[in-house]
Amino acid sequence: MKFFLLLLTCITSVCYARIENHAISWITLDFPPYYIYADRDEGEGRDEQVISLLHTQLNKLDYYHHSFPASRAIHELSHSRSGYCMVSLYKTASRQKYITYTKHHSTVGLSPGLALRKETIQKLELDVRQPVSLVNLMLKHDLTLGIAQSRSYGEKLDKLIERLPRDQVVIRPGWDTLQSLTNMLVKKRVDLVLGYPSEHYYLSKRLGADNLTQIALIGVPLIAKGYIGCTNNDLGKKAVALFDQTLVNLVKTEEYKRIMLKWLPAHLKSKLNRHLINETAQLNNEVHIGEDRN
């Protein structure tokens, strides 16, 4: 075990030495509640707080933020000559050609669901406590869905979206994508908006939209995990290796858990908190097993 710890320290030192002359360039988006640019909660976004927390463990490593519209972020990450990183991405087969990912997740949250008007729930006689089929709901009732441009919602959901009629899907680019879609939902220009519970919760509070609610989707796992992705070049691979070493312990801290739970309504916090508690116990158990073997 001592040898393993010494080897890990050496590996970490080598990683630092190899990238110490470079700063990590993080791509950020104006996308509450992950990054919050300009209101009373500025700087309290989930992903920007994860970046800050990560660098408290990597205090020798400088870093900068580069803000892009959501529609450009993945392109810049994939094709930059100098290289960028993003803190919370889905792994997809198409992206892995251009992006190198951490093995360990950097964020964890509840999976995407639908925001819709309460009158739609009543009109279609839906039960918000029961998940629905996205495809069946849209095709049966001829509803329109709003989604963010160039965003992945996970491979399963992405494939479902590809099956939908193009004239029933509104794709929104820009800096404030989800807020624009939510405004369209309030104004009845779309019927459904795909996003995460934390996003819907934040925006409904910000916009004072008390006529909106959320419903879960059938066939979607309860938990969605995001990974750090960096441009697939030599520097990106070295940065990812360093991040992986740090994330193992970072995700077990109380501060990390606080950040993950911050932007959820009370009745959903308990669901995610149970997962975080179980995950910490599992990670600690794996460490004890490793110690016993040594």
Tab-separated table of C-alpha atoms in Angstrom:
chain	number	residue	atom	x	y	z
A	1	MET	CA	0.000	0.000	0.000
A	2	LYS	CA	2.861	2.390	0.836
A	3	PHE	CA	4.442	1.595	-2.518
A	4	PHE	CA	1.134	2.300	-4.255
A	5	LEU	CA	0.789	5.680	-2.508
A	6	LEU	CA	4.378	6.575	-3.361
A	7	LEU	CA	3.794	5.600	-6.982
A	8	LEU	CA	0.594	7.680	-7.103
A	9	THR	CA	2.452	10.685	-5.669
A	10	CYS	CA	5.165	10.278	-8.294
A	11	ILE	CA	2.621	10.010	-11.092
A	12	THR	CA	0.872	13.150	-9.840
A	13	SER	CA	4.176	15.022	-9.672
A	14	VAL	CA	5.013	13.986	-13.229
A	15	CYS	CA	1.610	15.183	-14.445
A	16	TYR	CA	2.146	18.520	-12.735
A	17	ALA	CA	5.613	18.819	-14.210
A	18	ARG	CA	4.363	18.095	-17.711
A	19	ILE	CA	1.579	20.684	-17.681
A	20	GLU	CA	2.874	23.228	-15.154
A	21	ASN	CA	3.817	25.645	-17.959
A	22	HIS	CA	0.265	25.532	-19.289
A	23	ALA	CA	-3.011	26.757	-17.817
A	24	ILE	CA	-6.274	24.872	-18.107
A	25	SER	CA	-8.685	26.713	-20.392
A	26	TRP	CA	-12.213	25.890	-19.237
A	27	ILE	CA	-15.123	26.470	-21.597
A	28	THR	CA	-18.089	27.991	-19.764
A	29	LEU	CA	-21.608	28.803	-20.948
A	30	ASP	CA	-24.252	31.292	-19.895
A	31	PHE	CA	-26.393	28.347	-18.831
A	32	PRO	CA	-27.976	28.568	-15.360
A	33	PRO	CA	-27.837	26.879	-12.961
A	34	TYR	CA	-24.508	25.429	-14.169
A	35	TYR	CA	-22.942	28.817	-14.853
A	36	ILE	CA	-24.617	31.972	-13.576
A	37	TYR	CA	-23.312	35.187	-15.058
A	38	ALA	CA	-25.535	38.086	-14.146
A	39	ASP	CA	-28.004	37.924	-11.280
A	40	ARG	CA	-27.993	37.730	-7.488
A	41	ASP	CA	-26.679	34.155	-7.680
A	42	GLU	CA	-23.744	35.087	-9.922
A	43	GLY	CA	-20.841	32.668	-9.439
A	44	GLU	CA	-23.034	30.085	-7.677
A	45	GLY	CA	-23.530	27.842	-10.696
A	46	ARG	CA	-22.999	24.124	-10.159
A	47	ASP	CA	-20.306	23.548	-12.771
A	48	GLU	CA	-18.343	26.726	-12.080
A	49	GLN	CA	-18.254	25.764	-8.399
A	50	VAL	CA	-16.977	22.295	-9.325
A	51	ILE	CA	-14.148	23.914	-11.318
A	52	SER	CA	-13.224	26.075	-8.315
A	53	LEU	CA	-13.396	23.105	-5.947
A	54	LEU	CA	-11.259	21.022	-8.295
A	55	HIS	CA	-8.561	23.677	-8.401
A	56	THR	CA	-8.413	23.939	-4.623
A	57	GLN	CA	-6.907	20.451	-4.898
A	58	LEU	CA	-4.749	21.476	-7.875
A	59	ASN	CA	-3.404	24.735	-6.467
A	60	LYS	CA	-0.250	24.565	-8.577
A	61	LEU	CA	-2.264	24.684	-11.778
A	62	ASP	CA	-3.493	27.980	-13.246
A	63	TYR	CA	-6.808	28.108	-15.064
A	64	TYR	CA	-8.957	30.475	-17.091
A	65	HIS	CA	-12.587	30.651	-18.210
A	66	HIS	CA	-13.552	31.137	-21.863
A	67	SER	CA	-17.235	31.764	-22.484
A	68	PHE	CA	-18.907	30.502	-25.654
A	69	PRO	CA	-22.515	30.184	-26.814
A	70	ALA	CA	-23.866	26.681	-26.257
A	71	SER	CA	-24.044	26.177	-30.020
A	72	ARG	CA	-20.250	26.686	-30.381
A	73	ALA	CA	-18.920	25.051	-27.235
A	74	ILE	CA	-18.558	21.455	-28.452
A	75	HIS	CA	-17.076	22.579	-31.781
A	76	GLU	CA	-14.429	24.674	-30.014
A	77	LEU	CA	-13.674	21.869	-27.567
A	78	SER	CA	-13.333	19.334	-30.378
A	79	HIS	CA	-11.272	21.341	-32.852
A	80	SER	CA	-9.167	23.825	-30.882
A	81	ARG	CA	-5.452	23.671	-31.685
A	82	SER	CA	-4.433	24.850	-28.215
A	83	GLY	CA	-7.083	22.873	-26.354
A	84	TYR	CA	-9.983	23.398	-23.950
A	85	CYS	CA	-11.743	21.448	-21.214
A	86	MET	CA	-15.377	21.280	-20.066
A	87	VAL	CA	-16.345	20.060	-16.627
A	88	SER	CA	-19.597	18.172	-17.260
A	89	LEU	CA	-20.190	16.296	-20.505
A	90	TYR	CA	-21.933	13.146	-21.619
A	91	LYS	CA	-19.718	10.552	-23.256
A	92	THR	CA	-20.981	9.693	-26.725
A	93	ALA	CA	-19.355	7.634	-29.468
A	94	SER	CA	-19.280	10.552	-31.895
A	95	ARG	CA	-17.707	12.916	-29.376
A	96	GLN	CA	-15.007	10.469	-28.301
A	97	LYS	CA	-13.369	10.844	-31.706
A	98	TYR	CA	-12.410	14.418	-30.815
A	99	ILE	CA	-12.673	14.645	-27.031
A	100	THR	CA	-10.737	12.780	-24.328
A	101	TYR	CA	-12.734	12.123	-21.151
A	102	THR	CA	-12.025	11.371	-17.517
A	103	LYS	CA	-12.862	7.852	-16.410
A	104	HIS	CA	-14.413	9.198	-13.208
A	105	HIS	CA	-17.498	11.396	-13.304
A	106	SER	CA	-17.217	15.051	-12.303
A	107	THR	CA	-20.907	15.819	-11.791
A	108	VAL	CA	-23.979	13.808	-10.918
A	109	GLY	CA	-27.606	14.847	-11.097
A	110	LEU	CA	-31.109	13.690	-11.861
A	111	SER	CA	-31.704	12.756	-15.492
A	112	PRO	CA	-33.487	15.010	-18.011
A	113	GLY	CA	-37.222	15.439	-17.893
A	114	LEU	CA	-39.862	17.649	-19.439
A	115	ALA	CA	-41.044	21.079	-18.355
A	116	LEU	CA	-44.599	21.832	-19.440
A	117	ARG	CA	-47.521	24.051	-18.545
A	118	LYS	CA	-49.884	22.871	-15.829
A	119	GLU	CA	-52.812	23.369	-18.197
A	120	THR	CA	-51.219	20.815	-20.563
A	121	ILE	CA	-51.051	18.313	-17.697
A	122	GLN	CA	-54.745	18.881	-16.983
A	123	LYS	CA	-55.811	18.829	-20.636
A	124	LEU	CA	-54.022	15.548	-21.379
A	125	GLU	CA	-54.962	14.050	-17.974
A	126	LEU	CA	-51.354	13.243	-17.119
A	127	ASP	CA	-50.094	12.324	-13.654
A	128	VAL	CA	-46.886	14.250	-12.824
A	129	ARG	CA	-45.904	11.407	-10.475
A	130	GLN	CA	-45.781	8.959	-13.384
A	131	PRO	CA	-43.137	9.078	-16.165
A	132	VAL	CA	-44.251	9.430	-19.777
A	133	SER	CA	-42.969	8.278	-23.159
A	134	LEU	CA	-41.519	11.265	-25.021
A	135	VAL	CA	-42.223	9.839	-28.482
A	136	ASN	CA	-45.770	8.666	-27.691
A	137	LEU	CA	-46.666	11.914	-25.946
A	138	MET	CA	-45.558	14.063	-28.864
A	139	LEU	CA	-46.951	11.931	-31.663
A	140	LYS	CA	-50.298	11.216	-30.002
A	141	HIS	CA	-50.998	14.841	-29.091
A	142	ASP	CA	-49.044	16.661	-31.824
A	143	LEU	CA	-46.914	18.605	-29.313
A	144	THR	CA	-43.823	20.697	-30.024
A	145	LEU	CA	-40.578	20.128	-28.127
A	146	GLY	CA	-37.906	22.744	-27.413
A	147	ILE	CA	-34.268	21.646	-27.132
A	148	ALA	CA	-30.874	23.365	-26.990
A	149	GLN	CA	-28.690	23.291	-30.093
A	150	SER	CA	-25.593	21.016	-30.053
A	151	ARG	CA	-26.474	19.622	-26.650
A	152	SER	CA	-26.437	15.940	-25.796
A	153	TYR	CA	-29.051	14.583	-23.392
A	154	GLY	CA	-27.441	11.139	-23.299
A	155	GLU	CA	-27.252	8.593	-26.097
A	156	LYS	CA	-30.666	7.049	-25.392
A	157	LEU	CA	-32.526	10.366	-25.374
A	158	ASP	CA	-30.546	11.702	-28.335
A	159	LYS	CA	-31.702	8.709	-30.386
A	160	LEU	CA	-35.309	9.263	-29.321
A	161	ILE	CA	-35.125	12.902	-30.418
A	162	GLU	CA	-33.828	11.811	-33.837
A	163	ARG	CA	-37.050	9.807	-34.314
A	164	LEU	CA	-39.278	12.829	-33.789
A	165	PRO	CA	-40.802	14.714	-36.742
A	166	ARG	CA	-38.593	17.704	-37.544
A	167	ASP	CA	-41.545	20.090	-37.644
A	168	GLN	CA	-42.343	19.232	-34.007
A	169	VAL	CA	-38.867	20.045	-32.684
A	170	VAL	CA	-37.692	23.621	-32.041
A	171	ILE	CA	-33.888	23.861	-31.750
A	172	ARG	CA	-32.700	27.013	-30.005
A	173	PRO	CA	-29.127	28.395	-30.297
A	174	GLY	CA	-27.600	31.295	-28.362
A	175	TRP	CA	-26.224	32.299	-24.972
A	176	ASP	CA	-29.372	31.920	-22.853
A	177	THR	CA	-30.776	28.871	-24.593
A	178	LEU	CA	-32.855	27.316	-21.832
A	179	GLN	CA	-34.253	30.625	-20.621
A	180	SER	CA	-35.339	31.424	-24.183
A	181	LEU	CA	-37.030	28.034	-24.446
A	182	THR	CA	-38.721	28.493	-21.076
A	183	ASN	CA	-40.031	31.886	-22.164
A	184	MET	CA	-41.354	30.218	-25.324
A	185	LEU	CA	-43.043	27.610	-23.129
A	186	VAL	CA	-44.694	30.263	-20.958
A	187	LYS	CA	-45.873	32.113	-24.109
A	188	LYS	CA	-47.233	28.859	-25.621
A	189	ARG	CA	-44.826	28.832	-28.567
A	190	VAL	CA	-43.689	25.325	-27.581
A	191	ASP	CA	-45.483	22.696	-25.502
A	192	LEU	CA	-42.543	20.894	-23.910
A	193	VAL	CA	-38.951	21.786	-23.000
A	194	LEU	CA	-36.333	19.104	-22.427
A	195	GLY	CA	-33.905	19.782	-19.611
A	196	TYR	CA	-32.765	18.796	-16.148
A	197	PRO	CA	-34.806	19.221	-12.953
A	198	SER	CA	-32.273	21.687	-11.555
A	199	GLU	CA	-32.511	23.810	-14.715
A	200	HIS	CA	-36.293	23.886	-14.641
A	201	TYR	CA	-36.276	24.661	-10.907
A	202	TYR	CA	-33.852	27.558	-11.283
A	203	LEU	CA	-35.648	29.132	-14.237
A	204	SER	CA	-39.138	28.795	-12.801
A	205	LYS	CA	-37.913	30.685	-9.729
A	206	ARG	CA	-36.087	33.300	-11.773
A	207	LEU	CA	-38.997	33.936	-14.133
A	208	GLY	CA	-41.691	33.638	-11.488
A	209	ALA	CA	-43.427	31.070	-13.694
A	210	ASP	CA	-45.755	29.315	-11.264
A	211	ASN	CA	-47.798	27.823	-14.120
A	212	LEU	CA	-45.034	25.335	-15.034
A	213	THR	CA	-44.374	21.848	-13.723
A	214	GLN	CA	-42.133	18.864	-14.514
A	215	ILE	CA	-42.632	15.263	-15.521
A	216	ALA	CA	-40.130	12.404	-15.798
A	217	LEU	CA	-39.479	10.265	-18.865
A	218	ILE	CA	-39.906	6.519	-19.296
A	219	GLY	CA	-36.756	4.540	-20.041
A	220	VAL	CA	-34.346	7.155	-18.691
A	221	PRO	CA	-32.085	6.206	-15.750
A	222	LEU	CA	-32.667	8.118	-12.506
A	223	ILE	CA	-29.112	9.474	-12.420
A	224	ALA	CA	-27.148	11.331	-15.088
A	225	LYS	CA	-23.372	11.606	-14.780
A	226	GLY	CA	-21.131	14.151	-16.451
A	227	TYR	CA	-17.420	13.775	-17.167
A	228	ILE	CA	-14.599	16.216	-17.732
A	229	GLY	CA	-13.823	16.360	-21.439
A	230	CYS	CA	-10.733	17.959	-22.959
A	231	THR	CA	-9.547	18.489	-26.512
A	232	ASN	CA	-8.067	15.195	-27.708
A	233	ASN	CA	-4.427	16.237	-27.880
A	234	ASP	CA	-1.340	15.585	-25.774
A	235	LEU	CA	-2.030	18.343	-23.253
A	236	GLY	CA	-5.691	17.366	-22.970
A	237	LYS	CA	-4.791	13.754	-22.197
A	238	LYS	CA	-2.325	14.807	-19.485
A	239	ALA	CA	-4.893	17.132	-17.933
A	240	VAL	CA	-7.534	14.381	-17.923
A	241	ALA	CA	-5.121	11.972	-16.214
A	242	LEU	CA	-4.527	14.538	-13.470
A	243	PHE	CA	-8.228	15.284	-13.057
A	244	ASP	CA	-8.996	11.575	-12.687
A	245	GLN	CA	-6.622	11.301	-9.742
A	246	THR	CA	-8.256	14.257	-8.022
A	247	LEU	CA	-11.916	13.381	-8.661
A	248	VAL	CA	-11.744	10.073	-6.773
A	249	ASN	CA	-11.532	11.878	-3.432
A	250	LEU	CA	-13.259	15.103	-4.461
A	251	VAL	CA	-16.659	13.485	-5.030
A	252	LYS	CA	-16.667	12.165	-1.450
A	253	THR	CA	-16.416	15.613	0.169
A	254	GLU	CA	-19.342	17.373	1.825
A	255	GLU	CA	-18.689	20.494	-0.260
A	256	TYR	CA	-19.085	18.484	-3.467
A	257	LYS	CA	-22.386	17.058	-2.222
A	258	ARG	CA	-23.610	20.545	-1.285
A	259	ILE	CA	-22.857	21.789	-4.803
A	260	MET	CA	-24.665	18.856	-6.444
A	261	LEU	CA	-27.800	19.382	-4.303
A	262	LYS	CA	-27.942	23.177	-4.356
A	263	TRP	CA	-30.223	23.681	-7.364
A	264	LEU	CA	-32.935	21.127	-6.654
A	265	PRO	CA	-36.344	21.550	-5.028
A	266	ALA	CA	-36.675	19.914	-1.607
A	267	HIS	CA	-38.699	16.905	-2.806
A	268	LEU	CA	-36.008	15.990	-5.366
A	269	LYS	CA	-32.962	16.619	-3.170
A	270	SER	CA	-33.703	13.464	-1.186
A	271	LYS	CA	-33.551	11.310	-4.346
A	272	LEU	CA	-30.133	12.586	-5.367
A	273	ASN	CA	-28.822	12.671	-1.792
A	274	ARG	CA	-29.564	8.953	-1.353
A	275	HIS	CA	-27.501	8.235	-4.454
A	276	LEU	CA	-24.601	10.408	-3.229
A	277	ILE	CA	-24.587	8.695	0.174
A	278	ASN	CA	-24.600	5.236	-1.431
A	279	GLU	CA	-21.871	6.204	-3.860
A	280	THR	CA	-19.603	7.496	-1.079
A	281	ALA	CA	-20.113	4.280	0.881
A	282	GLN	CA	-19.254	2.236	-2.205
A	283	LEU	CA	-16.076	4.240	-2.882
A	284	ASN	CA	-14.983	3.922	0.740
A	285	ASN	CA	-15.635	0.178	0.607
A	286	GLU	CA	-13.461	-0.137	-2.515
A	287	VAL	CA	-10.631	1.657	-0.687
A	288	HIS	CA	-10.910	-0.704	2.305
A	289	ILE	CA	-10.856	-3.735	0.009
A	290	GLY	CA	-7.706	-2.372	-1.642
A	291	GLU	CA	-6.064	-1.850	1.749
A	292	ASP	CA	-6.949	-5.394	2.859
A	293	ARG	CA	-5.354	-6.855	-0.278
A	294	ASN	CA	-2.148	-5.009	0.455
